[in-house]
């Protein structure tokens, strides 16, 4: 976290209850622009629930999730917007969104938050190329005059489609699937499906990319390739990354900022080196017996 | 494990003679036991209303003989042949593959060419009187179902929403046309788009409440919607005339020239003798044009973002929402466009029949259309067209099998076996081609090479 870092996403007092179970309680954290923020924690800590709240799949029981496109100064309007009851505040220098007020598809379409899923959700019967074109649905829909002009072959839809295909081709090459572009997504090997899901999310031009355990089930080589891909997304585009991960090597290697959850409560927040040495984190992950801690510390490389 | 021994050159399968005979005898005995009460004995009422027992030995023994013959054929021919096939796996012959490829390439233009000249062909082969049946009962009837199949294919095949009440939109189209023509005297070509718009409206109206439902629940509610429309048509007598239906619906005219025997009629205007086949051929070309329009629009829609969104919705709705696709609107457009084509088909149906009643819009029709879509291969337009030809043409052709009466006696009516054959056909298709006749999906866009996608990867959608 550098001094110049600008907040992109602010989660405040986020609480999600399922009946009597508090999946996430009073969670507050910030994700910064052009950074990779990792959300880690043991199984059942509520990480995916936080993702589902941010991307609009769940309505949080309490709390506020703000996201800004453009100027930092929009954060000053956060309380005004909250009191006003609107979903977003658009100004000439940017837009402030309150994600908890938006339905899931608008979070993706307007607020430009894209996500992947823990259990891969590709369109398995559609080709790699088609998957990436579906991700560009909204701009293409506009170009086809909401289908009306497109059916008649008017309005320059063909040009927009070519541009969309070019963009898809760029991502297909970037994830190394150039020779499999016309194969169905369901026929790809597991690692390629993970990469394709990230590429598909990137085709929506997100400002925030939420990756739910992207390295799950990958072998060390694939995992290293994935790290390179995520780093290149941070460095070469304007997209920031929010990451849920179990694989500590991934988290420690690529993230700029780590938030640790345990039983739905934040127990640590800071740069990776700091979190790695935090006693509460070590206890949460590894239990408290001294010899276990020592063994695990050796594993993590302490 | 040792290396596998090389395969012997000749067939290794040997028919066991004793066993084959034993199997045949057992099959024969079981058949005899089963058929004795079913076929061998028959009760009839005589003139005094008393039941008398009648025996039919020749028929019984013919049936048992058939079963024994079948068992012997299985033992001596089919089983050895299958064993032989298993030993010598079929290598795909390049000539056959080449032929298949060429055939598929030319199939669509050939099929369209054939349906375009079909009325002429039937005139030439069956004469004027004979062709009325071939053009009307076969050609027009099949094309109406092709159109309905293509319309429902958008909802069921592409968007993966199982709609069991599609006939409702067919009915809305038909009644819109009939009522508007009766009360406002508008012509077929004015009312055709209007009927389509009204059906679209009803499609959206149905779509709204059921969008939150998925899978089986969606199917049940659409089924109920179909029934509601039919019951309204029956009970709203002041408007729809109830069971009696609406008659005297104006027929489509040839640029204002009616097809009748009058002096202003088509025949008189062109100086040819009047014949009903003129109208049949005219109607045939109208529905052909409508079918081609439907097919063309569907092909285009599949390549537009909306079509891809439908298919993506069928594959994974949650992923669609995560990509910013408004799934509510996407489902509604599928319902609306599907309903529009149903409405077109309905208004054509009313214009062709000249009479409609709620009897034409029963659940049976919906089931037939769904069966056409499923049989054809969900999402495949060629499959739907072939399935419509097979199912509707098949049932019509049963009427032509009168010669079977010579074989089975005078009371034999082949059309009575329609449902039996229909069910048998469905079971066989589902065993051999579980994804329908065309079980593969064609990608809507390609980068380098067009490859068909195996049906096992394509999801069927759960609403």
PDB file of N, CA and C in Angstrom, chain B residues 336-384:
ATOM      1  N   UNK B 336     -41.122 -13.709 -26.232  1.00  0.00           N
ATOM      2  CA  UNK B 336     -41.855 -12.828 -27.135  1.00  0.00           C
ATOM      3  C   UNK B 336     -41.640 -13.227 -28.585  1.00  0.00           C
ATOM      4  N   UNK B 337     -40.396 -13.489 -28.972  1.00  0.00           N
ATOM      5  CA  UNK B 337     -40.138 -13.801 -30.381  1.00  0.00           C
ATOM      6  C   UNK B 337     -40.695 -15.174 -30.731  1.00  0.00           C
ATOM      7  N   UNK B 338     -40.556 -16.129 -29.793  1.00  0.00           N
ATOM      8  CA  UNK B 338     -41.171 -17.435 -30.015  1.00  0.00           C
ATOM      9  C   UNK B 338     -42.675 -17.296 -30.202  1.00  0.00           C
ATOM     10  N   UNK B 339     -43.298 -16.493 -29.336  1.00  0.00           N
ATOM     11  CA  UNK B 339     -44.745 -16.304 -29.406  1.00  0.00           C
ATOM     12  C   UNK B 339     -45.146 -15.630 -30.715  1.00  0.00           C
ATOM     13  N   UNK B 340     -44.323 -14.695 -31.189  1.00  0.00           N
ATOM     14  CA  UNK B 340     -44.647 -13.988 -32.434  1.00  0.00           C
ATOM     15  C   UNK B 340     -44.770 -14.981 -33.595  1.00  0.00           C
ATOM     16  N   UNK B 341     -43.784 -15.904 -33.700  1.00  0.00           N
ATOM     17  CA  UNK B 341     -43.858 -16.877 -34.791  1.00  0.00           C
ATOM     18  C   UNK B 341     -45.069 -17.790 -34.614  1.00  0.00           C
ATOM     19  N   UNK B 342     -45.402 -18.127 -33.362  1.00  0.00           N
ATOM     20  CA  UNK B 342     -46.602 -18.911 -33.103  1.00  0.00           C
ATOM     21  C   UNK B 342     -47.845 -18.164 -33.562  1.00  0.00           C
ATOM     22  N   UNK B 343     -47.851 -16.842 -33.320  1.00  0.00           N
ATOM     23  CA  UNK B 343     -48.982 -16.018 -33.738  1.00  0.00           C
ATOM     24  C   UNK B 343     -49.131 -15.968 -35.252  1.00  0.00           C
ATOM     25  N   UNK B 344     -48.005 -15.821 -35.956  1.00  0.00           N
ATOM     26  CA  UNK B 344     -48.050 -15.858 -37.428  1.00  0.00           C
ATOM     27  C   UNK B 344     -48.653 -17.184 -37.898  1.00  0.00           C
ATOM     28  N   UNK B 345     -48.145 -18.270 -37.338  1.00  0.00           N
ATOM     29  CA  UNK B 345     -48.624 -19.594 -37.743  1.00  0.00           C
ATOM     30  C   UNK B 345     -50.111 -19.715 -37.449  1.00  0.00           C
ATOM     31  N   UNK B 346     -50.540 -19.183 -36.288  1.00  0.00           N
ATOM     32  CA  UNK B 346     -51.944 -19.266 -35.915  1.00  0.00           C
ATOM     33  C   UNK B 346     -52.834 -18.518 -36.880  1.00  0.00           C
ATOM     34  N   UNK B 347     -52.425 -17.305 -37.270  1.00  0.00           N
ATOM     35  CA  UNK B 347     -53.295 -16.551 -38.168  1.00  0.00           C
ATOM     36  C   UNK B 347     -53.313 -17.196 -39.553  1.00  0.00           C
ATOM     37  N   UNK B 348     -52.206 -17.793 -39.949  1.00  0.00           N
ATOM     38  CA  UNK B 348     -52.235 -18.517 -41.224  1.00  0.00           C
ATOM     39  C   UNK B 348     -53.189 -19.703 -41.127  1.00  0.00           C
ATOM     40  N   UNK B 349     -53.124 -20.407 -39.991  1.00  0.00           N
ATOM     41  CA  UNK B 349     -53.984 -21.571 -39.781  1.00  0.00           C
ATOM     42  C   UNK B 349     -55.456 -21.177 -39.908  1.00  0.00           C
ATOM     43  N   UNK B 350     -55.832 -20.045 -39.251  1.00  0.00           N
ATOM     44  CA  UNK B 350     -57.226 -19.603 -39.304  1.00  0.00           C
ATOM     45  C   UNK B 350     -57.627 -19.276 -40.733  1.00  0.00           C
ATOM     46  N   UNK B 351     -56.715 -18.603 -41.464  1.00  0.00           N
ATOM     47  CA  UNK B 351     -57.040 -18.208 -42.832  1.00  0.00           C
ATOM     48  C   UNK B 351     -57.156 -19.419 -43.736  1.00  0.00           C
ATOM     49  N   UNK B 352     -56.374 -20.435 -43.467  1.00  0.00           N
ATOM     50  CA  UNK B 352     -56.407 -21.612 -44.324  1.00  0.00           C
ATOM     51  C   UNK B 352     -57.657 -22.434 -44.053  1.00  0.00           C
ATOM     52  N   UNK B 353     -58.015 -22.611 -42.747  1.00  0.00           N
ATOM     53  CA  UNK B 353     -59.160 -23.435 -42.411  1.00  0.00           C
ATOM     54  C   UNK B 353     -60.463 -22.723 -42.730  1.00  0.00           C
ATOM     55  N   UNK B 354     -60.508 -21.399 -42.519  1.00  0.00           N
ATOM     56  CA  UNK B 354     -61.760 -20.675 -42.670  1.00  0.00           C
ATOM     57  C   UNK B 354     -62.678 -20.882 -41.475  1.00  0.00           C
ATOM     58  N   UNK B 355     -62.261 -21.747 -40.553  1.00  0.00           N
ATOM     59  CA  UNK B 355     -63.065 -22.031 -39.369  1.00  0.00           C
ATOM     60  C   UNK B 355     -62.124 -22.414 -38.241  1.00  0.00           C
ATOM     61  N   UNK B 356     -62.330 -21.810 -37.065  1.00  0.00           N
ATOM     62  CA  UNK B 356     -61.517 -22.248 -35.924  1.00  0.00           C
ATOM     63  C   UNK B 356     -62.406 -22.443 -34.715  1.00  0.00           C
ATOM     64  N   UNK B 357     -62.012 -23.361 -33.853  1.00  0.00           N
ATOM     65  CA  UNK B 357     -62.708 -23.573 -32.590  1.00  0.00           C
ATOM     66  C   UNK B 357     -61.661 -23.997 -31.567  1.00  0.00           C
ATOM     67  N   UNK B 358     -62.005 -23.932 -30.270  1.00  0.00           N
ATOM     68  CA  UNK B 358     -61.000 -24.280 -29.249  1.00  0.00           C
ATOM     69  C   UNK B 358     -60.459 -25.697 -29.406  1.00  0.00           C
ATOM     70  N   UNK B 359     -61.194 -26.544 -30.131  1.00  0.00           N
ATOM     71  CA  UNK B 359     -60.754 -27.918 -30.312  1.00  0.00           C
ATOM     72  C   UNK B 359     -59.382 -28.016 -30.976  1.00  0.00           C
ATOM     73  N   UNK B 360     -59.039 -26.996 -31.775  1.00  0.00           N
ATOM     74  CA  UNK B 360     -57.773 -27.047 -32.505  1.00  0.00           C
ATOM     75  C   UNK B 360     -56.592 -26.689 -31.624  1.00  0.00           C
ATOM     76  N   UNK B 361     -56.855 -26.248 -30.392  1.00  0.00           N
ATOM     77  CA  UNK B 361     -55.745 -25.730 -29.589  1.00  0.00           C
ATOM     78  C   UNK B 361     -55.630 -26.456 -28.253  1.00  0.00           C
ATOM     79  N   UNK B 362     -55.696 -27.757 -28.317  1.00  0.00           N
ATOM     80  CA  UNK B 362     -55.615 -28.551 -27.093  1.00  0.00           C
ATOM     81  C   UNK B 362     -54.157 -28.791 -26.716  1.00  0.00           C
ATOM     82  N   UNK B 363     -53.969 -29.361 -25.529  1.00  0.00           N
ATOM     83  CA  UNK B 363     -52.618 -29.652 -25.062  1.00  0.00           C
ATOM     84  C   UNK B 363     -51.893 -30.594 -26.014  1.00  0.00           C
ATOM     85  N   UNK B 364     -52.699 -31.425 -26.693  1.00  0.00           N
ATOM     86  CA  UNK B 364     -52.086 -32.356 -27.631  1.00  0.00           C
ATOM     87  C   UNK B 364     -51.212 -31.637 -28.662  1.00  0.00           C
ATOM     88  N   UNK B 365     -51.684 -30.460 -29.100  1.00  0.00           N
ATOM     89  CA  UNK B 365     -50.901 -29.688 -30.076  1.00  0.00           C
ATOM     90  C   UNK B 365     -49.574 -29.246 -29.471  1.00  0.00           C
ATOM     91  N   UNK B 366     -49.631 -28.712 -28.248  1.00  0.00           N
ATOM     92  CA  UNK B 366     -48.400 -28.289 -27.570  1.00  0.00           C
ATOM     93  C   UNK B 366     -47.434 -29.447 -27.471  1.00  0.00           C
ATOM     94  N   UNK B 367     -47.968 -30.611 -27.083  1.00  0.00           N
ATOM     95  CA  UNK B 367     -47.112 -31.783 -26.898  1.00  0.00           C
ATOM     96  C   UNK B 367     -46.461 -32.168 -28.219  1.00  0.00           C
ATOM     97  N   UNK B 368     -47.259 -32.089 -29.311  1.00  0.00           N
ATOM     98  CA  UNK B 368     -46.699 -32.430 -30.617  1.00  0.00           C
ATOM     99  C   UNK B 368     -45.555 -31.488 -30.973  1.00  0.00           C
ATOM    100  N   UNK B 369     -45.747 -30.195 -30.715  1.00  0.00           N
ATOM    101  CA  UNK B 369     -44.713 -29.230 -31.084  1.00  0.00           C
ATOM    102  C   UNK B 369     -43.462 -29.437 -30.246  1.00  0.00           C
ATOM    103  N   UNK B 370     -43.651 -29.664 -28.937  1.00  0.00           N
ATOM    104  CA  UNK B 370     -42.483 -29.937 -28.086  1.00  0.00           C
ATOM    105  C   UNK B 370     -41.781 -31.196 -28.575  1.00  0.00           C
ATOM    106  N   UNK B 371     -42.579 -32.218 -28.941  1.00  0.00           N
ATOM    107  CA  UNK B 371     -41.985 -33.463 -29.423  1.00  0.00           C
ATOM    108  C   UNK B 371     -41.163 -33.207 -30.686  1.00  0.00           C
ATOM    109  N   UNK B 372     -41.674 -32.338 -31.575  1.00  0.00           N
ATOM    110  CA  UNK B 372     -40.927 -32.019 -32.796  1.00  0.00           C
ATOM    111  C   UNK B 372     -39.586 -31.392 -32.434  1.00  0.00           C
ATOM    112  N   UNK B 373     -39.603 -30.461 -31.486  1.00  0.00           N
ATOM    113  CA  UNK B 373     -38.356 -29.778 -31.117  1.00  0.00           C
ATOM    114  C   UNK B 373     -37.375 -30.758 -30.480  1.00  0.00           C
ATOM    115  N   UNK B 374     -37.881 -31.601 -29.573  1.00  0.00           N
ATOM    116  CA  UNK B 374     -36.996 -32.534 -28.874  1.00  0.00           C
ATOM    117  C   UNK B 374     -36.453 -33.582 -29.842  1.00  0.00           C
ATOM    118  N   UNK B 375     -37.355 -34.084 -30.701  1.00  0.00           N
ATOM    119  CA  UNK B 375     -36.968 -35.102 -31.671  1.00  0.00           C
ATOM    120  C   UNK B 375     -35.940 -34.559 -32.648  1.00  0.00           C
ATOM    121  N   UNK B 376     -36.125 -33.319 -33.043  1.00  0.00           N
ATOM    122  CA  UNK B 376     -35.229 -32.740 -34.040  1.00  0.00           C
ATOM    123  C   UNK B 376     -33.837 -32.488 -33.490  1.00  0.00           C
ATOM    124  N   UNK B 377     -33.726 -32.363 -32.200  1.00  0.00           N
ATOM    125  CA  UNK B 377     -32.427 -31.998 -31.629  1.00  0.00           C
ATOM    126  C   UNK B 377     -32.558 -30.567 -31.195  1.00  0.00           C
ATOM    127  N   UNK B 378     -32.446 -30.335 -29.871  1.00  0.00           N
ATOM    128  CA  UNK B 378     -32.767 -29.018 -29.355  1.00  0.00           C
ATOM    129  C   UNK B 378     -31.824 -27.978 -29.922  1.00  0.00           C
ATOM    130  N   UNK B 379     -32.398 -26.968 -30.524  1.00  0.00           N
ATOM    131  CA  UNK B 379     -31.585 -25.894 -31.053  1.00  0.00           C
ATOM    132  C   UNK B 379     -31.277 -26.026 -32.528  1.00  0.00           C
ATOM    133  N   UNK B 380     -31.495 -27.207 -33.099  1.00  0.00           N
ATOM    134  CA  UNK B 380     -31.153 -27.379 -34.510  1.00  0.00           C
ATOM    135  C   UNK B 380     -32.366 -27.127 -35.397  1.00  0.00           C
ATOM    136  N   UNK B 381     -32.212 -26.189 -36.332  1.00  0.00           N
ATOM    137  CA  UNK B 381     -33.358 -25.865 -37.182  1.00  0.00           C
ATOM    138  C   UNK B 381     -33.624 -26.933 -38.225  1.00  0.00           C
ATOM    139  N   UNK B 382     -32.560 -27.477 -38.813  1.00  0.00           N
ATOM    140  CA  UNK B 382     -32.758 -28.547 -39.797  1.00  0.00           C
ATOM    141  C   UNK B 382     -33.402 -29.736 -39.108  1.00  0.00           C
ATOM    142  N   UNK B 383     -32.932 -30.031 -37.901  1.00  0.00           N
ATOM    143  CA  UNK B 383     -33.491 -31.145 -37.145  1.00  0.00           C
ATOM    144  C   UNK B 383     -34.980 -30.962 -36.929  1.00  0.00           C
ATOM    145  N   UNK B 384     -35.378 -29.732 -36.561  1.00  0.00           N
ATOM    146  CA  UNK B 384     -36.791 -29.459 -36.319  1.00  0.00           C
ATOM    147  C   UNK B 384     -37.599 -29.688 -37.596  1.00  0.00           C
TER     148      UNK B 384
END
